[in-house]
PDB file of C-alpha atoms and ligand atoms in Angstrom:
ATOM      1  CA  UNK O 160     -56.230  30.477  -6.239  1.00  0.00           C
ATOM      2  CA  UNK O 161     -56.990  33.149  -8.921  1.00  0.00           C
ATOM      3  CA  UNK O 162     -55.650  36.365  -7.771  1.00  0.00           C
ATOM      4  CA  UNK O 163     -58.119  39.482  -8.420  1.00  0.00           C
ATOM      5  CA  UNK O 164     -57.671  41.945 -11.233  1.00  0.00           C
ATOM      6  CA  UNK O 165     -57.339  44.641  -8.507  1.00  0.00           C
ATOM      7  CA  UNK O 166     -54.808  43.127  -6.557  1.00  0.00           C
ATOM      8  CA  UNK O 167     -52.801  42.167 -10.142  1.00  0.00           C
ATOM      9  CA  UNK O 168     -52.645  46.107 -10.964  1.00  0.00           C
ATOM     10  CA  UNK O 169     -51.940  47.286  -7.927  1.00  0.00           C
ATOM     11  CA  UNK O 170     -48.776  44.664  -7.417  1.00  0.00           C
ATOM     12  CA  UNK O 171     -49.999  44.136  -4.070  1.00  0.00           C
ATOM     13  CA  UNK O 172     -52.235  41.282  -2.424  1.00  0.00           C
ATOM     14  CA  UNK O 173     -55.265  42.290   0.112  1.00  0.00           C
ATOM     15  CA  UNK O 174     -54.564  41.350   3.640  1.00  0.00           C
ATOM     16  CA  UNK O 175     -57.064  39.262   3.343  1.00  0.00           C
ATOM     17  CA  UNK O 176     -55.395  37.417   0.838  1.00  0.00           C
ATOM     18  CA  UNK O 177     -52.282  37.053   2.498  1.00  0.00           C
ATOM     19  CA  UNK O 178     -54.222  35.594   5.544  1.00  0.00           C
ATOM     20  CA  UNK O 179     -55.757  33.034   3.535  1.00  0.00           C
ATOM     21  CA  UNK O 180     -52.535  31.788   1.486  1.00  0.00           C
ATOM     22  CA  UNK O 181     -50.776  32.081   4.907  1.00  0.00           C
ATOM     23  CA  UNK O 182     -53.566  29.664   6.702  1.00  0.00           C
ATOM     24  CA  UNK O 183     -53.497  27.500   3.473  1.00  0.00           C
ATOM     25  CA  UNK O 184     -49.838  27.052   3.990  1.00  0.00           C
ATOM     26  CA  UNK O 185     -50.192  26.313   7.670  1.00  0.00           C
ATOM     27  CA  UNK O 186     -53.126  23.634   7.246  1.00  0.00           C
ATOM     28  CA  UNK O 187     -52.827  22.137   3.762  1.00  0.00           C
ATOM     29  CA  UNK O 188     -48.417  22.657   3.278  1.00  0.00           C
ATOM     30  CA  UNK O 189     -48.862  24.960   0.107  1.00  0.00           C
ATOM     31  CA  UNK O 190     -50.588  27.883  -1.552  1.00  0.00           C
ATOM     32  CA  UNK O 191     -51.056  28.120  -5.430  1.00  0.00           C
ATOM     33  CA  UNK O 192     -51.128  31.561  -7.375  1.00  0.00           C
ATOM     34  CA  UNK O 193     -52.148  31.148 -10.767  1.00  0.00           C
ATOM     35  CA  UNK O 194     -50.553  32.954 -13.806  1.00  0.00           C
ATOM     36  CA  UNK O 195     -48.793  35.781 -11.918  1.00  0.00           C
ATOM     37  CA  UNK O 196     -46.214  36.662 -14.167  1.00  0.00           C
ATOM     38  CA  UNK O 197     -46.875  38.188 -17.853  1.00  0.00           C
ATOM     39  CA  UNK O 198     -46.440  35.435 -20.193  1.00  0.00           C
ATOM     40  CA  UNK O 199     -43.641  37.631 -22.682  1.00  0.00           C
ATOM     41  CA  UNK O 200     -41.521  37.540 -19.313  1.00  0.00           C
ATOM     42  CA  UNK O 201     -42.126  33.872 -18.282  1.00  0.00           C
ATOM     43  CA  UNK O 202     -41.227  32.864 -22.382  1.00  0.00           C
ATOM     44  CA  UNK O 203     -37.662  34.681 -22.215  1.00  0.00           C
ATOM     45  CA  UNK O 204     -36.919  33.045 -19.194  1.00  0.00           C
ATOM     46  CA  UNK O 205     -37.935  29.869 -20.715  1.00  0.00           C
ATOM     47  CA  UNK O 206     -35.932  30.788 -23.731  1.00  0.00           C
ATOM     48  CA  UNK O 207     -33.010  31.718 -21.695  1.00  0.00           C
ATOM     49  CA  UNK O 208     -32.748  28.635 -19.373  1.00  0.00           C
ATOM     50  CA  UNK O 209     -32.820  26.253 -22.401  1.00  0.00           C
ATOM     51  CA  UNK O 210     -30.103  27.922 -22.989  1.00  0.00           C
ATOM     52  CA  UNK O 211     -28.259  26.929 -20.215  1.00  0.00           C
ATOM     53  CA  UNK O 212     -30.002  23.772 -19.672  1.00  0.00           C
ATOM     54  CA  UNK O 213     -28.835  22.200 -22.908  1.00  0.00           C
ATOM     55  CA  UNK O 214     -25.126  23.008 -22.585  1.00  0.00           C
ATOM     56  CA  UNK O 215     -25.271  21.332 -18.632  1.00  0.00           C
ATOM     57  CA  UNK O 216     -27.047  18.368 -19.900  1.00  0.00           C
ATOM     58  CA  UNK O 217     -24.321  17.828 -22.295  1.00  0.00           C
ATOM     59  CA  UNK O 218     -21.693  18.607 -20.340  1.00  0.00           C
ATOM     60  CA  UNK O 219     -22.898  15.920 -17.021  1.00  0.00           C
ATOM     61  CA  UNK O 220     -24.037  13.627 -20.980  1.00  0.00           C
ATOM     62  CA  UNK O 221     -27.548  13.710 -19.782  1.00  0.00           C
ATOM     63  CA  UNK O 222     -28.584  11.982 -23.009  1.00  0.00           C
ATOM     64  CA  UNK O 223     -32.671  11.942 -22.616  1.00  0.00           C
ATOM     65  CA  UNK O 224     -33.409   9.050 -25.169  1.00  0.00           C
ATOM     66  CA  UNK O 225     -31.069   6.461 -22.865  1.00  0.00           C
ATOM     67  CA  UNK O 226     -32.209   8.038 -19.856  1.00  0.00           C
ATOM     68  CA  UNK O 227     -30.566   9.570 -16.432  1.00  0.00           C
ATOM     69  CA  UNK O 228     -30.776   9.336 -12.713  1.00  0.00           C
ATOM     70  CA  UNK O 229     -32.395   6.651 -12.433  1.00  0.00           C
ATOM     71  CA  UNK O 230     -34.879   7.247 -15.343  1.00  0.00           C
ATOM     72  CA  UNK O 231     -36.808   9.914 -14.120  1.00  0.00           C
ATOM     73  CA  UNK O 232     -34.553  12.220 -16.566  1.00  0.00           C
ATOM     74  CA  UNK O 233     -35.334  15.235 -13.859  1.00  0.00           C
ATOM     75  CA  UNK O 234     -32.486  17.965 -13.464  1.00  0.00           C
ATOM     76  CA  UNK O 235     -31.345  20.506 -11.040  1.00  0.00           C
ATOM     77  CA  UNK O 236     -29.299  23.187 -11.523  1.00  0.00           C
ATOM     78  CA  UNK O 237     -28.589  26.154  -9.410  1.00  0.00           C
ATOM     79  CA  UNK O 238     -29.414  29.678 -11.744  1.00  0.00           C
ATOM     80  CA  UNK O 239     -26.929  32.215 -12.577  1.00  0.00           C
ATOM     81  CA  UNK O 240     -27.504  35.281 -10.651  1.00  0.00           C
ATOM     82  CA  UNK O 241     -27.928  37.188 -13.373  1.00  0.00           C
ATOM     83  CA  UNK O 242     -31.071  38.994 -15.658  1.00  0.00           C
ATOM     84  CA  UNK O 243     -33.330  37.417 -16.730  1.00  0.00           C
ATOM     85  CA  UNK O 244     -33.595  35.095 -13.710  1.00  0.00           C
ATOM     86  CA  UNK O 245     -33.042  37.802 -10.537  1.00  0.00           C
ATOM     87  CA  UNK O 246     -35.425  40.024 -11.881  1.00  0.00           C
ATOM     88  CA  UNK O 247     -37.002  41.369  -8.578  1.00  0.00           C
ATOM     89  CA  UNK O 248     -40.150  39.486  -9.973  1.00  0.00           C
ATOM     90  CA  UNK O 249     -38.554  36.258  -9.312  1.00  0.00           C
ATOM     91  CA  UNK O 250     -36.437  36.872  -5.822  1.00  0.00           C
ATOM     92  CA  UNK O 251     -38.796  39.187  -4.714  1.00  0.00           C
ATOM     93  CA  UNK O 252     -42.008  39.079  -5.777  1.00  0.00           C
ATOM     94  CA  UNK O 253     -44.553  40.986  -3.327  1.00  0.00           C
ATOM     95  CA  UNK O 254     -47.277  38.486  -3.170  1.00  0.00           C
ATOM     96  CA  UNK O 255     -44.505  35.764  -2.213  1.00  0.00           C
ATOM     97  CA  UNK O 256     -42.975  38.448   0.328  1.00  0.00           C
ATOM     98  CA  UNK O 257     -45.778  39.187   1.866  1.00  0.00           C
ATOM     99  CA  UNK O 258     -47.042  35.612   2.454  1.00  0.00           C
ATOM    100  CA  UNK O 259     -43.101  34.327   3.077  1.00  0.00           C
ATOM    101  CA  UNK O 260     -42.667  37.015   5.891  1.00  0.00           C
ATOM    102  CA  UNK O 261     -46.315  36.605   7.811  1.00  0.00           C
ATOM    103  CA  UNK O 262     -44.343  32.791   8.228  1.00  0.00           C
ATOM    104  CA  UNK O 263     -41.035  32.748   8.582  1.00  0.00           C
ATOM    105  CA  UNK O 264     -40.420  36.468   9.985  1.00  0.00           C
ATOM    106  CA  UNK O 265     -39.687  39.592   7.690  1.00  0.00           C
ATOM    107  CA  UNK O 266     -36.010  39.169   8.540  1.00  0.00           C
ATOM    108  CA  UNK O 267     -35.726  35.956   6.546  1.00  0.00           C
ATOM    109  CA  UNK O 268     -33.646  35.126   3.525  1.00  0.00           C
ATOM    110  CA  UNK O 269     -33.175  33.562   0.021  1.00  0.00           C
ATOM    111  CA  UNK O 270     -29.977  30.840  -0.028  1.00  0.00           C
ATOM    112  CA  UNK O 271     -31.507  29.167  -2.751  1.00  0.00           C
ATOM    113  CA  UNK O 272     -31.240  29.785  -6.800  1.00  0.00           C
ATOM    114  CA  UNK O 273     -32.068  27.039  -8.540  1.00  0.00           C
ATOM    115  CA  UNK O 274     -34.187  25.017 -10.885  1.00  0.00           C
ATOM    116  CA  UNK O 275     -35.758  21.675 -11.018  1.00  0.00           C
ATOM    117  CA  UNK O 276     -36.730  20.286 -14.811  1.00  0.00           C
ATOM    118  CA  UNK O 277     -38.525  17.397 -16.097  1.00  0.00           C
ATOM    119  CA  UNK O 278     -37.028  16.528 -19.317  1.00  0.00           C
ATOM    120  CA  UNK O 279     -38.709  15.025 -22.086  1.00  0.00           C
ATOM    121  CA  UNK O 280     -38.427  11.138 -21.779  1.00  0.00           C
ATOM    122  CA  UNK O 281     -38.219  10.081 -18.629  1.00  0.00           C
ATOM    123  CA  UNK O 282     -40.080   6.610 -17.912  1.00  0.00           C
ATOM    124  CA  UNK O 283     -40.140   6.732 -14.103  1.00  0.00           C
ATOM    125  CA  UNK O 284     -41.326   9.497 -11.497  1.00  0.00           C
ATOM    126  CA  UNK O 285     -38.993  10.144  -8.449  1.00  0.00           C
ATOM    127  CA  UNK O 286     -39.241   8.940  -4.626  1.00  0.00           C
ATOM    128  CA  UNK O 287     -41.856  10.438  -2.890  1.00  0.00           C
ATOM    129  CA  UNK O 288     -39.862  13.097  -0.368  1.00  0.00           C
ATOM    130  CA  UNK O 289     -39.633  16.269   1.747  1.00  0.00           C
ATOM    131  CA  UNK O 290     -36.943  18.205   0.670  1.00  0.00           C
ATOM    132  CA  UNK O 291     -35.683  18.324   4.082  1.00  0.00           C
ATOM    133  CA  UNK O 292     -34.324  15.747   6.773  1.00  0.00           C
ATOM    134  CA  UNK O 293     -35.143  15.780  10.378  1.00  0.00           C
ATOM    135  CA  UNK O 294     -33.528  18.768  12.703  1.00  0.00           C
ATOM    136  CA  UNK O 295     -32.615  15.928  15.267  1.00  0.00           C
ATOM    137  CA  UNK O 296     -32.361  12.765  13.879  1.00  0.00           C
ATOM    138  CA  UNK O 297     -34.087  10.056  15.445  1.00  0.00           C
ATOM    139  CA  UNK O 298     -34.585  11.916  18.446  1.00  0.00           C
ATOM    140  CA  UNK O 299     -37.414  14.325  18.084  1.00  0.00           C
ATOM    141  CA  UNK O 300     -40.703  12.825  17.756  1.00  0.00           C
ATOM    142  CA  UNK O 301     -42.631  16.307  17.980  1.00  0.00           C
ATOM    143  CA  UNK O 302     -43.547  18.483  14.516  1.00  0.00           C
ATOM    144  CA  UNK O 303     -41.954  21.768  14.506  1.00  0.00           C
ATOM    145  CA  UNK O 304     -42.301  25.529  13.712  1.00  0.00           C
ATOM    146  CA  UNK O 305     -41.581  25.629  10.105  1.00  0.00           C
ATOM    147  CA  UNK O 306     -38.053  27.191   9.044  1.00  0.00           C
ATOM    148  CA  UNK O 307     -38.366  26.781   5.278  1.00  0.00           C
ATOM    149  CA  UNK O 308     -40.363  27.991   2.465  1.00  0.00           C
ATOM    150  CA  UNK O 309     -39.993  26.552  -0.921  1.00  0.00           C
ATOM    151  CA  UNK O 310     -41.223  29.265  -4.173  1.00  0.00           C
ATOM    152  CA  UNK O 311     -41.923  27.303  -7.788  1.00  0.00           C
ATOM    153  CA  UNK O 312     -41.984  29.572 -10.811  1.00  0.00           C
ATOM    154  CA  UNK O 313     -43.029  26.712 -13.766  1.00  0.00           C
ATOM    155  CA  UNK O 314     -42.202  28.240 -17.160  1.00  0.00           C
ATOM    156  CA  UNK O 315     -43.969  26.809 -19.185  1.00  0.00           C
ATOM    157  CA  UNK O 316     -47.901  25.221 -18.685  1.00  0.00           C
ATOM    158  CA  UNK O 317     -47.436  22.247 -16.358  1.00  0.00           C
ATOM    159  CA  UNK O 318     -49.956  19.438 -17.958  1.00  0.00           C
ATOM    160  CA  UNK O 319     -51.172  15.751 -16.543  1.00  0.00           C
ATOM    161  CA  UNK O 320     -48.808  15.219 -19.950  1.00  0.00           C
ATOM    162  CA  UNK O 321     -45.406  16.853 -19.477  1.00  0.00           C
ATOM    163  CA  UNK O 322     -44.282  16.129 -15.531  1.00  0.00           C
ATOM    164  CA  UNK O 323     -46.265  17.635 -13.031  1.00  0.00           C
ATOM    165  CA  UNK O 324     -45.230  18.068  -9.650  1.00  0.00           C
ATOM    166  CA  UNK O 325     -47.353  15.470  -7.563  1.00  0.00           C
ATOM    167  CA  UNK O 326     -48.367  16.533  -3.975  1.00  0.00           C
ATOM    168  CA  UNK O 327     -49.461  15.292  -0.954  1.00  0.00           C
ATOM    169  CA  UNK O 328     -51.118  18.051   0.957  1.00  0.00           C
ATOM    170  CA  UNK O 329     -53.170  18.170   3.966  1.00  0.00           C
ATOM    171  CA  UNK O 330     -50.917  17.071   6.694  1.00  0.00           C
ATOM    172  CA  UNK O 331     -47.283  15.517   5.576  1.00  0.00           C
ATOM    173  CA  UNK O 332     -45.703  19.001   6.439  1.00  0.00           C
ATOM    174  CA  UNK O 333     -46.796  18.789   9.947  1.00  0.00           C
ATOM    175  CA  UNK O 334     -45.146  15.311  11.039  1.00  0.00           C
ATOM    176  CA  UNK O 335     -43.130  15.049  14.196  1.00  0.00           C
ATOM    177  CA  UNK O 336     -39.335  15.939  12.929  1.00  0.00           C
ATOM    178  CA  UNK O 337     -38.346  12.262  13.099  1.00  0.00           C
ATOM    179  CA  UNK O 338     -40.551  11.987  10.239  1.00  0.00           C
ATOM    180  CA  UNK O 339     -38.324  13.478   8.006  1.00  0.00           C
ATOM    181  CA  UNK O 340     -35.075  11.781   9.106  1.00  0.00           C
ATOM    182  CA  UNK O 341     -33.349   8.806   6.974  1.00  0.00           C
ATOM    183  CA  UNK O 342     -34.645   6.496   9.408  1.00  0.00           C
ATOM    184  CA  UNK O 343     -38.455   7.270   8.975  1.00  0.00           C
ATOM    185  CA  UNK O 344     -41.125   4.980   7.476  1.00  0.00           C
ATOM    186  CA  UNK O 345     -40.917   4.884   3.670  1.00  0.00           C
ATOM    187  CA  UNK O 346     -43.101   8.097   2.263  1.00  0.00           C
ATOM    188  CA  UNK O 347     -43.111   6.119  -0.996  1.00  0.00           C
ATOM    189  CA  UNK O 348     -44.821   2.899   0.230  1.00  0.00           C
ATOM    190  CA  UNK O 349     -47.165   5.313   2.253  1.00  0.00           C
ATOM    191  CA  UNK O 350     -47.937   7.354  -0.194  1.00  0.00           C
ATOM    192  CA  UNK O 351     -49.368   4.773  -2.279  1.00  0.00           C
ATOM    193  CA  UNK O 352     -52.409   4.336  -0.501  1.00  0.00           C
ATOM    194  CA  UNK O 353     -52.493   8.248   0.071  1.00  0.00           C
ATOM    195  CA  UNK O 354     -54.228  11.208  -1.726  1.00  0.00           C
ATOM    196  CA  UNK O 355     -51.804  13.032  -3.762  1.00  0.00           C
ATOM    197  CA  UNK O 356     -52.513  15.755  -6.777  1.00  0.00           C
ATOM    198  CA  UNK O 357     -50.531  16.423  -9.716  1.00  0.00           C
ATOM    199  CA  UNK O 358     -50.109  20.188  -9.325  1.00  0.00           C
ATOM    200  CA  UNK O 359     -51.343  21.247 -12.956  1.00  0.00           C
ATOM    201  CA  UNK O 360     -50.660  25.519 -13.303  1.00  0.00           C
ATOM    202  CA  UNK O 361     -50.152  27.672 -15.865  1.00  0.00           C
ATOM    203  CA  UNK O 362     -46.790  29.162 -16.774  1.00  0.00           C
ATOM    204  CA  UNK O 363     -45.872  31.942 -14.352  1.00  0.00           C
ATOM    205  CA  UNK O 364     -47.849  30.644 -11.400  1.00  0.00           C
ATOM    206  CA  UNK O 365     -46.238  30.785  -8.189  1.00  0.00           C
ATOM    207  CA  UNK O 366     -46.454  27.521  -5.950  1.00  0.00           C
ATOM    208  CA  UNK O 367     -45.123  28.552  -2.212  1.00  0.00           C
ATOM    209  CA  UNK O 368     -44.950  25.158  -0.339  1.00  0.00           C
ATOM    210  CA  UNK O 369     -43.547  24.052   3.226  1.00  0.00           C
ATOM    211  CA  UNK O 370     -40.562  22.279   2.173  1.00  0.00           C
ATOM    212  CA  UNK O 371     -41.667  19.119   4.363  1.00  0.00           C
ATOM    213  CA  UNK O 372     -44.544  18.562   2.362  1.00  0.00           C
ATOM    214  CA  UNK O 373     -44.036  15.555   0.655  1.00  0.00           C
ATOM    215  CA  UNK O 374     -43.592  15.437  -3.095  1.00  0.00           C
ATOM    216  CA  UNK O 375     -42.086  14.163  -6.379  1.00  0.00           C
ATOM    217  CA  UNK O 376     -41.491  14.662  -9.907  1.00  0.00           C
ATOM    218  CA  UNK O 377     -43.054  12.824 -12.520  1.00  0.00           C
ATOM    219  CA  UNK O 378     -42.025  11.607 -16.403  1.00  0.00           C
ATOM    220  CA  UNK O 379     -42.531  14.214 -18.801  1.00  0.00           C
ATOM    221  CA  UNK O 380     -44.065  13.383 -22.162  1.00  0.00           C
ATOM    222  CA  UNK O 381     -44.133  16.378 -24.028  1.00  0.00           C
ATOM    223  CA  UNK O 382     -41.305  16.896 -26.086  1.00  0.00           C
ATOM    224  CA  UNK O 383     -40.007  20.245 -24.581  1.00  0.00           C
ATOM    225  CA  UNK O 384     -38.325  20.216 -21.067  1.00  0.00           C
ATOM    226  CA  UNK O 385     -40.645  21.257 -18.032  1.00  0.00           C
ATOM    227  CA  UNK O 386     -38.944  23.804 -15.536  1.00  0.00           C
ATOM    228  CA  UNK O 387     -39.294  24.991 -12.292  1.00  0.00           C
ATOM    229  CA  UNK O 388     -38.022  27.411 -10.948  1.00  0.00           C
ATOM    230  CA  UNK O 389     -36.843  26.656  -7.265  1.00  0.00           C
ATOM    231  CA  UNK O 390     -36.154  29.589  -4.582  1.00  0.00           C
ATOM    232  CA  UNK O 391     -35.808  28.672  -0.541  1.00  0.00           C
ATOM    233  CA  UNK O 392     -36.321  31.129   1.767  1.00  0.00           C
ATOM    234  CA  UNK O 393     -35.307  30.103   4.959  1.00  0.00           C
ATOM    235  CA  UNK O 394     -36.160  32.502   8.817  1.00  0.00           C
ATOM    236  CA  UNK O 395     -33.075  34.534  10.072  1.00  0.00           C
ATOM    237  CA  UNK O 396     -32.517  31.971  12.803  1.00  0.00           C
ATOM    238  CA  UNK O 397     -31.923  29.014  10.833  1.00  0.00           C
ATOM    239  CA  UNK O 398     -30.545  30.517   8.010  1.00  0.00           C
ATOM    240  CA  UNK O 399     -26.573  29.196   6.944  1.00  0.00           C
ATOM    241  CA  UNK O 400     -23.834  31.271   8.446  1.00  0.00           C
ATOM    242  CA  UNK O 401     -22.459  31.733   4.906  1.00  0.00           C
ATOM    243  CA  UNK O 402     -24.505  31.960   1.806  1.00  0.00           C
ATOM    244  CA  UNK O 403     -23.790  30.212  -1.731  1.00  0.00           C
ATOM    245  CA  UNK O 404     -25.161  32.172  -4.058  1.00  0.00           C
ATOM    246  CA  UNK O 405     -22.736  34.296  -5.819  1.00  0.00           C
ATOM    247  CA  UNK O 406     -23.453  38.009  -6.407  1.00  0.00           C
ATOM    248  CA  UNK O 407     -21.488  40.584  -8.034  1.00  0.00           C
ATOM    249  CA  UNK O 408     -21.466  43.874  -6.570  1.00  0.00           C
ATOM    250  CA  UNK O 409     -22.700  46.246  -9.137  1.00  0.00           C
ATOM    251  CA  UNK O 410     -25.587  43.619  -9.241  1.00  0.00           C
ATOM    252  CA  UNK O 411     -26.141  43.700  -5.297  1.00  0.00           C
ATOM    253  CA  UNK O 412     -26.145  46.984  -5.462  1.00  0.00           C
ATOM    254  CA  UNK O 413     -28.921  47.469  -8.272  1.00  0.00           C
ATOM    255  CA  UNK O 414     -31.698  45.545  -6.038  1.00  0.00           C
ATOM    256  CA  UNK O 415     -34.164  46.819  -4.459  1.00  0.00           C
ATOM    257  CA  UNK O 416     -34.011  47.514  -0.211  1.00  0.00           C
ATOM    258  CA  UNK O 417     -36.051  44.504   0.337  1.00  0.00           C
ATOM    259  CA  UNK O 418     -34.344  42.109  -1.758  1.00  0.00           C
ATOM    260  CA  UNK O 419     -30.809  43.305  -0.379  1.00  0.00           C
ATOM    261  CA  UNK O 420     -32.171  42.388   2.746  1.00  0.00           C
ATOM    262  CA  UNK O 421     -33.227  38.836   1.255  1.00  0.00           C
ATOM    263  CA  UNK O 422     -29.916  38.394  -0.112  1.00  0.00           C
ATOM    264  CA  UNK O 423     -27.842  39.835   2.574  1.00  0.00           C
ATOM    265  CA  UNK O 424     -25.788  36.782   3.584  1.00  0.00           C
ATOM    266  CA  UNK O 425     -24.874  35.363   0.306  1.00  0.00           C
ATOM    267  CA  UNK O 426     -21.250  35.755  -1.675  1.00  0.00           C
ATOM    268  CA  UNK O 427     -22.151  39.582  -2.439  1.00  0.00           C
ATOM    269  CA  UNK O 428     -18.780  40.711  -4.694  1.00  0.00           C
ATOM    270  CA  UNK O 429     -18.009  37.415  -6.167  1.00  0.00           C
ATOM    271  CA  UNK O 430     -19.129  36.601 -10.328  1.00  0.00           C
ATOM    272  CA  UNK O 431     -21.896  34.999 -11.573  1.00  0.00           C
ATOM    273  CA  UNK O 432     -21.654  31.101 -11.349  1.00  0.00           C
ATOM    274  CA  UNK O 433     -22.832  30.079 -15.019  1.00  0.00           C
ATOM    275  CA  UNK O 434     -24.179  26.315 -14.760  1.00  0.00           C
ATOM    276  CA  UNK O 435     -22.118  24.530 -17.241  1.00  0.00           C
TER     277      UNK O 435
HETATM  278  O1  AKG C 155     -40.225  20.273 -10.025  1.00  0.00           O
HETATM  279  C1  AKG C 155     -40.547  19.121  -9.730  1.00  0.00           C
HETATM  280  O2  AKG C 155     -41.184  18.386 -10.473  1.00  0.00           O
HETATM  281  C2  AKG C 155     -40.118  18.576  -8.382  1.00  0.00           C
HETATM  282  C3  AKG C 155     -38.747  18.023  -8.430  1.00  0.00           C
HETATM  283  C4  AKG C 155     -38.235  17.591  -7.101  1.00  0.00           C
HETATM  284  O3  AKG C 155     -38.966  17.467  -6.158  1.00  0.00           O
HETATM  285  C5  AKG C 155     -36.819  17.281  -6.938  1.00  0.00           C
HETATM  286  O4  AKG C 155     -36.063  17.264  -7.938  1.00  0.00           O
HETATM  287  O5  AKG C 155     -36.397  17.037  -5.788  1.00  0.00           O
END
């Protein structure tokens, strides 16, 4: 959805927008915000990450003409807590807040930094997945409240050309938890003979998605890498006793009230954790 010039300048969604993304969420697995973020911010962060993605493609010899895991060339790598990429924009951006807390509870928190890329080259798309596994195993065969929410930031246009995301909304989020165990039916073979949708958005969108809906990257053919960024929030109750993402003090510090609150259990007082 387009989000109104009013609700851009104010920095605020209508409640009547966060009902709808909320109820979108619930019934379809995602919500789509197109071009959120100013486009000078979304091309440093671009700028910066190739910074760091070329040195950590080197360094794991990621070599995109021969090809890596498995041909898909995609990448993930966690993001240094660090500006540009915690700018409260990013880790806390009020229309993600606002939708994030209606779901999960407005005690919840981000344990997740990363990025996922499509690199240039890659000749096959990835298995079709949730990016969770079952709570219990083979034993649950009910679908349960949702405990994860998973935020995209693409930087730069995503294109049918240069790896899109491809979907399948409308119901793969809402399985019984068994479902998503390493023991369910294969989502690829399914999902052959399913709907899906390449999610096409312009840099500095903001994708929010149930992290059961089922998905998968696709082969970029551009000839620039195409990155995501890749933030889980996950409600208070479920959340990991100890965080990963590294923080340094003065940084913590420097937030704002509600993204100290996001960020509360993580390594707060430990350095930045540069990729590579
Ligand atoms: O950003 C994307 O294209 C999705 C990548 C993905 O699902 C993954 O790496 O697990």
């Amino acid at each position: 959805m387009r989000i109104s010039a009013e609700e851009m300048a104010a920095g605020k969604l209508l409640p009547e927008t966060v009902e709808l993304a909320v109820n979108l969420i619930k019934a379809n697995g995602y919500v789509l915000f197109e071009e959120v973020l100013p486009r000078a911010q979304v091309d440093n962060l671009y700028d910066r990450f190739v910074e760091i993605l070329e040195p950590a493609m080197e360094k794991h010899q990621f070599n995109p003409e021969i090809g890596f895991h498995n041909g898909t060339n995609h990448v993930g790598l966690d993001l240094p807590f660090r500006l540009p990429f915690n700018d409260e924009a990013i880790i806390a951006h009020p229309f993600v807040t606002d939708v994030v807390d209606q779901i999960l509870g407005d005690d919840c928190i981000l344990n997740y930094f990363h990025t996922n890329t499509s690199v240039q080259g890659g000749k096959k798309p990835q298995d079709v997945h949730a990016d969770t596994g079952s709570r219990y195993g083979d034993r649950c065969t009910v679908n349960l409240p949702i405990i994860k929410l998973v935020v995209n930031f693409p930087l730069v246009d995503v294109n049918e050309n240069n790896g899109p995301m491809e979907i399948w909304p409308g119901g793969t989020h809402l399985h019984p938890d068994n479902w998503y165990g390493p023991n369910a039916f294969s989502k690829s073979k399914l999902a052959e003979h399913m709907q899906s949708i390449k999610v096409l958005m312009p840099a500095g969108s903001i994708l929010i998605r149930d992290d059961r809906m089922w998905h998968r990257g696709t082969p970029n053919r551009s000839n620039q890498p195409r990155p995501n960024v890749a933030l889980i929030y996950t409600s208070a109750a479920n959340a990991p006793h100890i965080g990963s993402i590294q923080i340094p003090q003065e940084t913590y510090d420097q937030l704002s009230d509600k993204a100290k609150r996001l960020l509360r259990n993580e390594k707060i007082g430990f350095p930045v954790v540069e990729p590579y």
